[in-house]
Tab-separated table of C-alpha atoms in Angstrom:
chain	number	residue	atom	x	y	z
P	145	MET	CA	49.229	22.877	-20.060
P	146	VAL	CA	49.484	22.773	-16.274
P	147	PRO	CA	52.530	20.724	-15.086
P	148	PRO	CA	51.802	17.283	-13.658
P	149	SER	CA	52.800	18.391	-10.179
P	150	ILE	CA	50.200	21.142	-10.194
P	151	SER	CA	46.686	20.352	-9.022
P	152	PRO	CA	43.703	22.705	-8.846
P	153	ILE	CA	41.942	23.572	-5.623
P	154	ALA	CA	38.803	25.580	-4.888
P	155	LEU	CA	39.038	28.606	-2.601
P	156	SER	CA	36.519	31.160	-1.448
P	157	ASP	CA	37.035	34.625	-0.011
P	158	SER	CA	37.255	33.104	3.494
P	159	ASP	CA	40.060	30.654	2.561
P	160	SER	CA	43.764	31.279	3.124
P	161	LEU	CA	46.919	30.404	1.215
P	162	GLU	CA	50.231	30.012	3.056
P	163	ILE	CA	53.594	29.996	1.241
P	164	ARG	CA	56.507	29.410	3.605
P	165	GLY	CA	60.018	30.518	2.777
P	166	SER	CA	59.141	32.818	-0.106
P	167	PRO	CA	62.053	35.269	-0.635
P	168	THR	CA	60.063	37.966	-2.413
P	169	PRO	CA	56.460	39.157	-2.213
P	170	LEU	CA	54.066	38.461	-5.047
P	171	PRO	CA	51.985	41.639	-5.439
P	172	LEU	CA	48.874	41.309	-7.548
P	173	GLY	CA	47.074	44.560	-8.300
P	174	LYS	CA	43.648	45.472	-9.546
P	175	GLY	CA	44.722	45.599	-13.185
P	176	ASP	CA	46.837	42.490	-13.179
P	177	ILE	CA	44.161	39.820	-13.653
P	178	GLN	CA	40.860	40.327	-15.425
P	179	ALA	CA	37.606	38.332	-15.096
P	180	PHE	CA	38.265	37.950	-11.367
P	181	PRO	CA	35.201	37.975	-9.068
P	182	ILE	CA	37.466	39.356	-6.347
P	183	ILE	CA	40.902	41.017	-6.407
P	184	ILE	CA	43.540	39.006	-4.548
P	185	GLU	CA	46.758	40.382	-3.032
P	186	ALA	CA	49.687	38.289	-1.843
P	187	PHE	CA	52.063	39.661	0.800
P	188	SER	CA	55.185	37.946	2.007
P	189	THR	CA	58.281	38.644	4.076
P	190	PRO	CA	61.345	36.437	4.501
P	191	ASN	CA	60.711	33.474	6.772
P	192	SER	CA	57.070	34.457	7.259
P	193	PRO	CA	53.867	33.009	5.776
P	194	CYS	CA	52.194	34.635	2.827
P	195	SER	CA	48.457	35.294	3.150
P	196	VAL	CA	45.944	35.670	0.353
P	197	ARG	CA	42.967	37.899	0.982
P	198	SER	CA	40.421	40.028	-0.857
P	199	SER	CA	41.485	43.481	-1.946
P	200	PRO	CA	39.744	46.110	0.207
P	201	ASP	CA	39.626	48.707	-2.544
P	202	PHE	CA	37.574	46.585	-4.960
P	203	ASP	CA	33.903	46.182	-4.137
P	204	ALA	CA	32.716	43.110	-6.060
P	205	PRO	CA	30.613	40.077	-5.133
P	206	ALA	CA	32.589	36.899	-4.404
P	207	LEU	CA	31.888	33.666	-6.224
P	208	PRO	CA	31.624	30.498	-4.123
P	209	ASN	CA	34.588	28.822	-5.897
P	210	VAL	CA	37.951	30.215	-7.060
P	211	GLU	CA	40.334	27.874	-8.884
P	212	MET	CA	43.994	28.060	-7.862
P	213	HIS	CA	46.976	26.930	-10.021
P	214	LEU	CA	50.711	27.099	-9.466
P	215	SER	CA	53.584	27.217	-11.957
P	216	SER	CA	56.950	26.027	-10.637
P	217	SER	CA	60.473	27.350	-11.378
P	218	LEU	CA	62.249	27.500	-8.003
P	219	PRO	CA	62.211	24.941	-5.162
P	220	MET	CA	59.800	26.042	-2.475
P	221	ASP	CA	57.643	24.439	0.168
P	222	ALA	CA	53.983	25.515	-0.098
P	223	VAL	CA	51.060	24.528	2.059
P	224	PHE	CA	47.521	25.243	0.898
P	225	SER	CA	44.750	25.190	3.477
P	226	ARG	CA	41.000	25.461	3.165
P	227	CYS	CA	39.151	26.270	6.339
P	228	SER	CA	42.318	25.511	8.342
P	229	THR	CA	42.557	22.036	6.745
P	230	PRO	CA	45.599	21.343	4.460
P	231	LEU	CA	44.629	20.173	0.982
P	232	TYR	CA	48.016	19.207	-0.470
P	233	SER	CA	51.663	20.225	-0.187
P	234	PRO	CA	53.438	19.982	-3.563
P	235	GLN	CA	57.185	20.374	-3.774
P	236	SER	CA	59.343	22.660	-6.044
P	237	LEU	CA	56.814	25.494	-6.232
P	238	SER	CA	57.485	29.198	-6.740
P	239	ASN	CA	55.936	32.327	-8.183
P	240	ALA	CA	52.371	31.440	-7.220
P	241	LEU	CA	49.808	32.464	-9.803
P	242	VAL	CA	46.179	32.805	-8.853
P	243	THR	CA	43.773	32.272	-11.735
P	244	SER	CA	40.023	31.973	-11.908
P	245	LEU	CA	37.232	31.153	-14.296
P	246	GLY	CA	35.066	34.016	-15.431
P	247	THR	CA	31.794	34.897	-13.798
P	248	THR	CA	29.885	33.765	-16.898
P	249	GLU	CA	30.094	30.768	-19.170
P	250	GLU	CA	30.803	33.039	-22.174
P	251	ASN	CA	34.163	34.227	-20.712
P	252	PRO	CA	35.685	31.334	-18.737
P	253	SER	CA	39.362	32.212	-19.427
P	254	VAL	CA	41.897	34.365	-17.594
P	255	SER	CA	43.674	37.233	-19.407
P	256	PHE	CA	46.052	40.100	-18.634
P	257	ASP	CA	45.939	43.748	-19.714
P	258	ASP	CA	49.382	43.905	-21.301
P	259	GLU	CA	52.577	41.962	-21.752
P	260	GLU	CA	54.511	44.089	-19.249
P	261	THR	CA	52.216	43.135	-16.469
P	262	ASP	CA	52.569	39.496	-17.471
P	263	ARG	CA	56.375	39.638	-17.415
P	264	SER	CA	56.441	41.396	-14.063
P	265	LEU	CA	54.953	38.380	-12.419
P	266	TYR	CA	57.682	35.966	-13.537
P	267	SER	CA	61.372	35.584	-12.870
P	268	PRO	CA	63.817	36.125	-15.778
P	269	GLY	CA	64.002	33.189	-18.096
P	270	VAL	CA	60.624	31.807	-17.057
P	271	SER	CA	57.879	31.847	-19.644
P	272	LYS	CA	54.219	32.330	-18.857
P	273	PRO	CA	52.303	29.019	-18.696
P	274	ARG	CA	49.874	28.513	-21.549
P	275	SER	CA	47.218	27.469	-19.054
P	276	ILE	CA	46.767	31.091	-18.040
P	277	GLN	CA	45.514	32.048	-21.495
P	278	GLN	CA	43.136	29.086	-21.613
P	279	THR	CA	40.576	27.645	-19.259
P	280	SER	CA	42.448	26.153	-16.336
P	281	SER	CA	39.743	23.643	-15.343
P	282	ALA	CA	36.159	23.092	-16.570
P	283	ARG	CA	33.295	23.726	-14.184
P	284	LEU	CA	30.494	21.251	-14.835
P	285	LYS	CA	26.931	21.323	-13.707
P	286	CYS	CA	26.158	18.950	-10.852
P	287	PRO	CA	25.063	15.619	-12.395
P	288	GLU	CA	22.774	14.991	-9.408
P	289	ILE	CA	22.234	11.565	-7.822
P	290	MET	CA	20.592	8.568	-9.480
P	291	LEU	CA	18.751	6.219	-7.088
P	292	ASN	CA	16.996	2.906	-7.501
P	293	TRP	CA	13.370	2.652	-6.347
P	294	PRO	CA	12.878	-0.822	-4.768
P	295	HIS	CA	9.094	-0.579	-4.365
P	296	GLY	CA	7.992	-1.260	-7.930
P	297	SER	CA	7.233	1.291	-10.599
P	298	LEU	CA	7.665	4.940	-9.674
P	299	PHE	CA	4.596	5.844	-11.691
P	300	ASN	CA	2.377	3.850	-9.280
P	301	THR	CA	4.183	3.821	-5.925
P	302	TYR	CA	5.984	7.168	-5.629
P	303	PRO	CA	4.153	9.807	-3.492
P	304	TRP	CA	4.369	12.673	-5.971
P	305	GLN	CA	2.008	14.875	-3.990
P	306	LEU	CA	4.534	15.304	-1.153
P	307	HIS	CA	6.610	17.588	-3.369
P	308	ALA	CA	3.581	19.870	-3.736
P	309	TYR	CA	2.539	19.822	-0.068
P	310	HIS	CA	6.022	20.128	1.479
P	311	PRO	CA	8.554	20.948	-1.258
P	312	ASN	CA	11.472	21.735	1.103
P	313	SER	CA	10.793	19.315	3.966
P	314	LEU	CA	12.062	16.299	2.018
P	315	GLY	CA	15.434	17.933	1.455
P	316	PHE	CA	15.592	17.198	-2.275
P	317	TYR	CA	13.862	17.818	-5.586
P	318	PHE	CA	12.770	15.173	-8.076
P	319	SER	CA	14.758	15.772	-11.286
P	320	GLY	CA	14.106	12.922	-13.707
P	321	ILE	CA	13.097	9.323	-14.222
P	322	LYS	CA	14.117	6.538	-16.559
P	323	GLU	CA	11.711	4.767	-18.864
P	324	ASN	CA	11.874	1.556	-16.817
P	325	GLY	CA	10.239	3.391	-13.912
P	326	SER	CA	12.676	2.082	-11.279
P	327	GLU	CA	15.576	4.578	-11.485
P	328	PHE	CA	15.351	8.324	-10.945
P	329	TRP	CA	17.482	11.402	-10.295
P	330	ILE	CA	17.202	13.711	-7.319
P	331	ARG	CA	18.880	17.016	-6.465
P	332	SER	CA	19.474	18.381	-2.994
P	333	VAL	CA	17.771	21.590	-1.911
P	334	SER	CA	21.213	22.997	-1.039
P	335	CYS	CA	22.930	21.719	-4.201
P	336	ASP	CA	26.158	23.515	-5.212
P	337	GLU	CA	24.916	23.438	-8.845
P	338	TYR	CA	28.489	23.443	-10.256
P	339	VAL	CA	31.220	20.941	-9.442
P	340	ILE	CA	34.772	20.135	-10.573
P	341	GLY	CA	34.728	16.704	-12.133
P	342	GLU	CA	31.986	14.286	-12.983
P	343	ASN	CA	30.808	13.399	-9.471
P	344	ALA	CA	27.866	15.049	-7.757
P	345	CYS	CA	28.315	17.585	-5.004
P	346	LEU	CA	28.384	16.651	-1.327
P	347	PRO	CA	24.846	17.917	-0.501
P	348	CYS	CA	23.413	15.697	-3.259
P	349	HIS	CA	25.392	12.700	-2.001
P	350	ALA	CA	24.071	13.344	1.505
P	351	VAL	CA	20.482	12.916	0.300
P	352	GLU	CA	21.059	9.150	-0.171
P	353	THR	CA	21.184	8.660	3.613
P	354	SER	CA	18.897	11.527	4.623
P	355	GLN	CA	15.953	11.050	6.954
P	356	GLY	CA	13.573	12.600	4.440
P	357	LEU	CA	14.233	9.876	1.872
P	358	GLN	CA	14.045	7.148	4.531
P	359	LYS	CA	10.719	8.435	5.837
P	360	LEU	CA	9.360	8.633	2.305
P	361	GLN	CA	10.296	4.988	1.619
P	362	ALA	CA	8.832	3.949	4.991
P	363	CYS	CA	5.508	5.583	4.076
P	364	VAL	CA	5.476	3.653	0.811
P	365	GLN	CA	6.054	0.307	2.545
P	366	GLU	CA	3.468	0.752	5.300
P	367	ILE	CA	1.217	3.712	6.013
P	368	ASP	CA	-1.049	4.266	8.981
P	369	LYS	CA	-4.765	3.974	8.221
P	370	SER	CA	-5.433	7.217	10.096
P	371	THR	CA	-3.182	9.162	7.697
P	372	ASN	CA	-4.795	11.767	5.473
P	373	HIS	CA	-5.549	10.331	2.044
P	374	GLY	CA	-3.699	13.214	0.439
P	375	TYR	CA	-0.409	11.568	1.462
P	376	TYR	CA	-1.216	8.195	-0.174
P	377	ASN	CA	0.431	7.186	-3.423
P	378	PHE	CA	-1.476	5.824	-6.416
P	379	GLU	CA	-1.056	2.162	-5.458
P	380	GLN	CA	-2.202	2.793	-1.890
P	381	LEU	CA	-5.184	4.802	-3.092
P	382	ARG	CA	-6.153	2.002	-5.485
P	383	GLY	CA	-5.941	-0.569	-2.661
P	384	LEU	CA	-8.001	1.710	-0.434
P	385	ALA	CA	-10.601	2.131	-3.194
P	386	ASN	CA	-10.822	-1.666	-3.645
P	387	GLU	CA	-11.259	-2.103	0.097
P	388	TYR	CA	-14.029	0.496	0.180
P	389	ARG	CA	-15.686	-1.143	-2.825
P	390	ASP	CA	-15.710	-4.564	-1.138
P	391	ARG	CA	-17.078	-3.016	2.023
P	392	MET	CA	-19.763	-1.203	0.043
P	393	ASN	CA	-20.791	-4.494	-1.632
P	394	GLN	CA	-21.111	-6.125	1.785
P	395	TYR	CA	-23.245	-3.249	3.007
P	396	ARG	CA	-25.355	-3.518	-0.126
P	397	LEU	CA	-25.980	-7.236	0.452
P	398	SER	CA	-26.817	-6.568	4.089
P	399	THR	CA	-29.276	-3.872	3.032
P	400	MET	CA	-30.955	-6.207	0.539
P	401	ASN	CA	-31.310	-8.904	3.220
P	402	LEU	CA	-32.807	-6.384	5.617
P	403	GLN	CA	-35.258	-5.240	2.943
P	404	ARG	CA	-36.374	-8.823	2.376
P	405	GLN	CA	-36.780	-9.426	6.113
P	406	VAL	CA	-38.766	-6.219	6.510
P	407	GLY	CA	-41.010	-7.234	3.590
P	408	ASN	CA	-41.654	-10.628	5.177
P	409	LEU	CA	-42.459	-8.965	8.490
P	410	VAL	CA	-44.917	-6.612	6.807
P	411	ILE	CA	-46.662	-9.566	5.130
P	412	SER	CA	-46.768	-11.483	8.423
P	413	ILE	CA	-48.243	-8.484	10.230
P	414	GLY	CA	-50.915	-8.199	7.519
P	415	ASP	CA	-51.804	-11.902	7.897
P	416	HIS	CA	-52.149	-11.519	11.647
P	417	ARG	CA	-54.445	-8.553	11.141
P	418	HIS	CA	-56.571	-10.600	8.763
P	419	PHE	CA	-56.717	-13.408	11.312
P	420	ILE	CA	-57.834	-11.010	14.055
P	421	MET	CA	-60.524	-9.547	11.822
P	422	ALA	CA	-61.732	-13.025	10.824
P	423	VAL	CA	-62.035	-14.145	14.426
P	424	ALA	CA	-63.711	-10.884	15.475
P	425	THR	CA	-66.308	-10.767	12.674
P	426	ALA	CA	-67.103	-14.443	11.889
P	427	ASP	CA	-69.138	-16.688	14.201
P	428	ILE	CA	-67.372	-19.971	13.603
P	429	PRO	CA	-68.101	-22.959	15.829
P	430	ARG	CA	-65.127	-24.832	17.218
P	431	ILE	CA	-62.683	-22.226	15.912
P	432	ARG	CA	-60.263	-23.253	18.616
P	433	GLN	CA	-60.140	-26.791	17.221
P	434	LEU	CA	-59.629	-25.382	13.735
P	435	VAL	CA	-56.643	-23.298	14.849
P	436	GLN	CA	-55.172	-26.205	16.823
P	437	VAL	CA	-55.346	-28.511	13.821
P	438	ALA	CA	-53.733	-25.832	11.585
P	439	LEU	CA	-50.922	-25.248	14.068
P	440	ALA	CA	-50.340	-29.000	14.375
P	441	GLN	CA	-49.847	-29.037	10.600
P	442	ASN	CA	-47.341	-26.107	10.801
P	443	ALA	CA	-49.654	-23.855	8.801
P	444	SER	CA	-48.869	-20.182	8.422
P	445	SER	CA	-51.101	-17.312	9.459
P	446	LYS	CA	-52.161	-16.851	5.863
P	447	GLU	CA	-53.234	-20.514	5.630
P	448	ILE	CA	-55.197	-20.311	8.898
P	449	VAL	CA	-57.057	-17.235	7.612
P	450	ARG	CA	-57.829	-19.104	4.379
P	451	CYS	CA	-59.290	-22.066	6.350
P	452	ILE	CA	-61.437	-19.698	8.412
P	453	ASP	CA	-62.750	-18.049	5.250
P	454	MET	CA	-63.604	-21.468	3.789
P	455	VAL	CA	-65.481	-22.429	6.945
P	456	VAL	CA	-67.377	-19.136	6.864
P	457	LEU	CA	-68.343	-19.752	3.242
P	458	GLY	CA	-69.452	-23.308	4.082
P	459	VAL	CA	-66.932	-24.906	1.761
P	460	ALA	CA	-65.109	-26.678	4.607
P	461	LYS	CA	-66.183	-28.035	7.939
P	462	THR	CA	-64.354	-28.935	11.103
P	463	TYR	CA	-64.590	-32.517	12.253
P	464	SER	CA	-62.524	-32.286	15.367
P	465	TYR	CA	-64.659	-32.954	18.439
P	466	GLU	CA	-63.820	-33.229	22.125
P	467	LYS	CA	-65.183	-35.501	24.822
P	468	ARG	CA	-67.545	-32.781	25.967
P	469	GLY	CA	-69.165	-32.653	22.520
P	470	PHE	CA	-69.715	-36.432	22.465
P	471	ASP	CA	-71.223	-36.364	25.942
P	472	LEU	CA	-73.567	-33.525	24.960
P	473	GLY	CA	-74.591	-35.354	21.815
P	474	LEU	CA	-75.260	-38.558	23.761
P	475	LEU	CA	-77.443	-36.637	26.231
P	476	CYS	CA	-79.438	-35.082	23.389
P	477	LEU	CA	-79.820	-38.566	21.859
P	478	GLN	CA	-81.176	-40.038	25.038
P	479	LEU	CA	-83.497	-37.117	25.772
P	480	GLY	CA	-84.744	-36.119	22.339
P	481	GLY	CA	-83.812	-38.973	20.089
P	482	PRO	CA	-82.087	-38.979	16.686
P	483	LYS	CA	-84.049	-36.031	15.309
P	484	LEU	CA	-82.799	-33.682	17.997
P	485	VAL	CA	-79.202	-34.841	17.383
P	486	TYR	CA	-79.646	-34.177	13.650
P	487	ALA	CA	-80.983	-30.645	14.260
P	488	LEU	CA	-78.213	-29.727	16.701
P	489	ASN	CA	-75.609	-31.172	14.340
P	490	HIS	CA	-76.573	-28.694	11.622
P	491	ALA	CA	-77.339	-25.765	13.891
P	492	ALA	CA	-74.851	-25.897	16.720
P	493	GLY	CA	-72.147	-28.113	15.237
P	494	LEU	CA	-72.621	-31.018	17.623
P	495	PRO	CA	-71.373	-34.466	16.558
P	496	SER	CA	-73.585	-36.405	14.220
P	497	LEU	CA	-75.497	-39.524	15.251
P	498	SER	CA	-72.937	-41.890	13.738
P	499	SER	CA	-70.077	-40.081	15.514
P	500	ILE	CA	-71.950	-40.308	18.819
P	501	HIS	CA	-72.494	-44.064	18.418
P	502	GLU	CA	-68.833	-44.516	17.514
P	503	HIS	CA	-67.224	-42.482	20.300
P	504	ALA	CA	-69.823	-42.401	23.118
P	505	ILE	CA	-69.535	-44.745	26.076
P	506	LYS	CA	-72.461	-47.087	26.258
P	507	CYS	CA	-73.775	-48.166	29.660
P	508	ASN	CA	-76.028	-51.246	29.895
P	509	VAL	CA	-78.436	-51.118	32.858
P	510	VAL	CA	-79.733	-54.442	34.208
P	511	ILE	CA	-83.423	-54.273	34.990
P	512	SER	CA	-84.695	-56.447	37.794
P	513	ASN	CA	-88.038	-58.188	37.568
P	514	GLY	CA	-88.675	-58.097	41.250
P	515	ASN	CA	-86.666	-56.869	44.108
P	516	PRO	CA	-83.209	-55.811	42.979
P	517	LYS	CA	-80.666	-58.452	43.563
P	518	THR	CA	-77.119	-58.005	44.685
P	519	THR	CA	-75.807	-59.246	41.362
P	520	ASP	CA	-77.930	-56.716	39.465
P	521	ILE	CA	-76.663	-53.830	41.577
P	522	GLN	CA	-73.030	-54.882	41.127
P	523	ALA	CA	-73.536	-55.231	37.388
P	524	ASN	CA	-75.013	-51.731	37.108
P	525	ILE	CA	-72.211	-50.219	39.237
P	526	LYS	CA	-69.646	-51.988	37.122
P	527	SER	CA	-71.353	-50.789	33.960
P	528	PHE	CA	-71.178	-47.098	34.982
P	529	TRP	CA	-67.971	-46.845	36.997
P	530	GLY	CA	-66.095	-50.033	36.240
P	531	PHE	CA	-64.297	-51.199	33.094
P	532	GLN	CA	-65.865	-49.522	30.142
P	533	GLN	CA	-65.558	-50.873	26.648
P	534	THR	CA	-66.209	-48.797	23.555
P	535	ASP	CA	-67.244	-49.978	20.096
P	536	HIS	CA	-64.164	-48.587	18.363
P	537	ILE	CA	-61.823	-51.073	20.031
P	538	SER	CA	-60.069	-53.138	17.399
P	539	LYS	CA	-61.142	-56.694	17.023
P	540	LYS	CA	-58.865	-59.548	17.937
P	541	GLY	CA	-58.482	-62.885	16.223
P	542	HIS	CA	-56.297	-65.940	15.828
P	543	LEU	CA	-54.162	-67.072	12.950
P	544	LEU	CA	-53.465	-70.732	12.319
P	545	LEU	CA	-50.502	-71.647	10.168
P	546	ILE	CA	-49.931	-75.265	9.053
P	547	ASP	CA	-46.865	-76.396	7.181
P	548	GLU	CA	-45.349	-79.607	5.869
P	549	ILE	CA	-48.609	-81.095	4.628
P	550	ASN	CA	-48.383	-83.586	1.838
P	551	LEU	CA	-51.019	-83.168	-0.794
P	552	GLU	CA	-52.134	-86.376	-2.478
P	553	GLU	CA	-53.737	-86.358	-5.804
């Protein structure tokens, strides 16, 4: 067992070990310690620091970590430094022993070639620590970093495709996920892989505050609409698909409305063509009055064409006359009599005799027996150009109402 005052440190081939006040050098040769990735030599002179360096006569690759242990028997003051930074300064240290784990997991212990070599490294009366024959300290694989995903389930909101597009730009690898879908493990791209203890290495800890992870979470919270769809996560793609589906339904409704409007326009154009053909081919009297009456009744083009066809077939007849038609009918009545009015009514569509008597203005001429008198002339002038009364004027009467009459039996 390593004494309580002894603590392990990790050194590389670029690190240095200083032991101040060592009375004797501590030579370590090539055959002294086996399973070393590098051969270490310690040189010391009185009142001078002792440096630890790689042996120049042994060509072997250096491992990133070398574990250092000390066994104490004489009071000494030792200062260990890593990259010019002191790690600790234990008291009562002497006879520094440098041990290391093996290069493979199958041979993690430190051993010596023979007992003589072992005894040469210790002062008389000092036994070899048992920690040299056993593993001095276990090297564990980096446990990586577990993070909490605050944006819902990782299965729906995590942008998995970014690891395929830019595997090294994020600065970490995705290692695992829990069943709840909110906690996951990540490993840094520059992970040390092996650590001393149960905590993760420094590169993995640095990923928690890295810009890559912050940018990834920012893209999950809000993403620009102009971003390539390949960088969307599943939830964002589903929202985008729903948006496109709603927009497609709106376009579909707009297209159906346009189709209906176009169909109505085609039907209206056909009705107008029928109307033009009916007017151009049929000789219909008073067609203008027929169209005016239809428009006053808010009839469509199709209804107007139907009325024209009925008039052409003789099923319907227009009864809308103007003042000019009544005047012409009255002239025919006075010149040719009722028979001429009857013939023109059926042939030319003039008003009938009853319509002429109802709407025509009647002028009574006073005939003088002798020389015309002034009263006769004024009466005739008044009859033609004065107040004219027609027969269709409503009649007037009086109404007599009597109340409060006692009836006697």
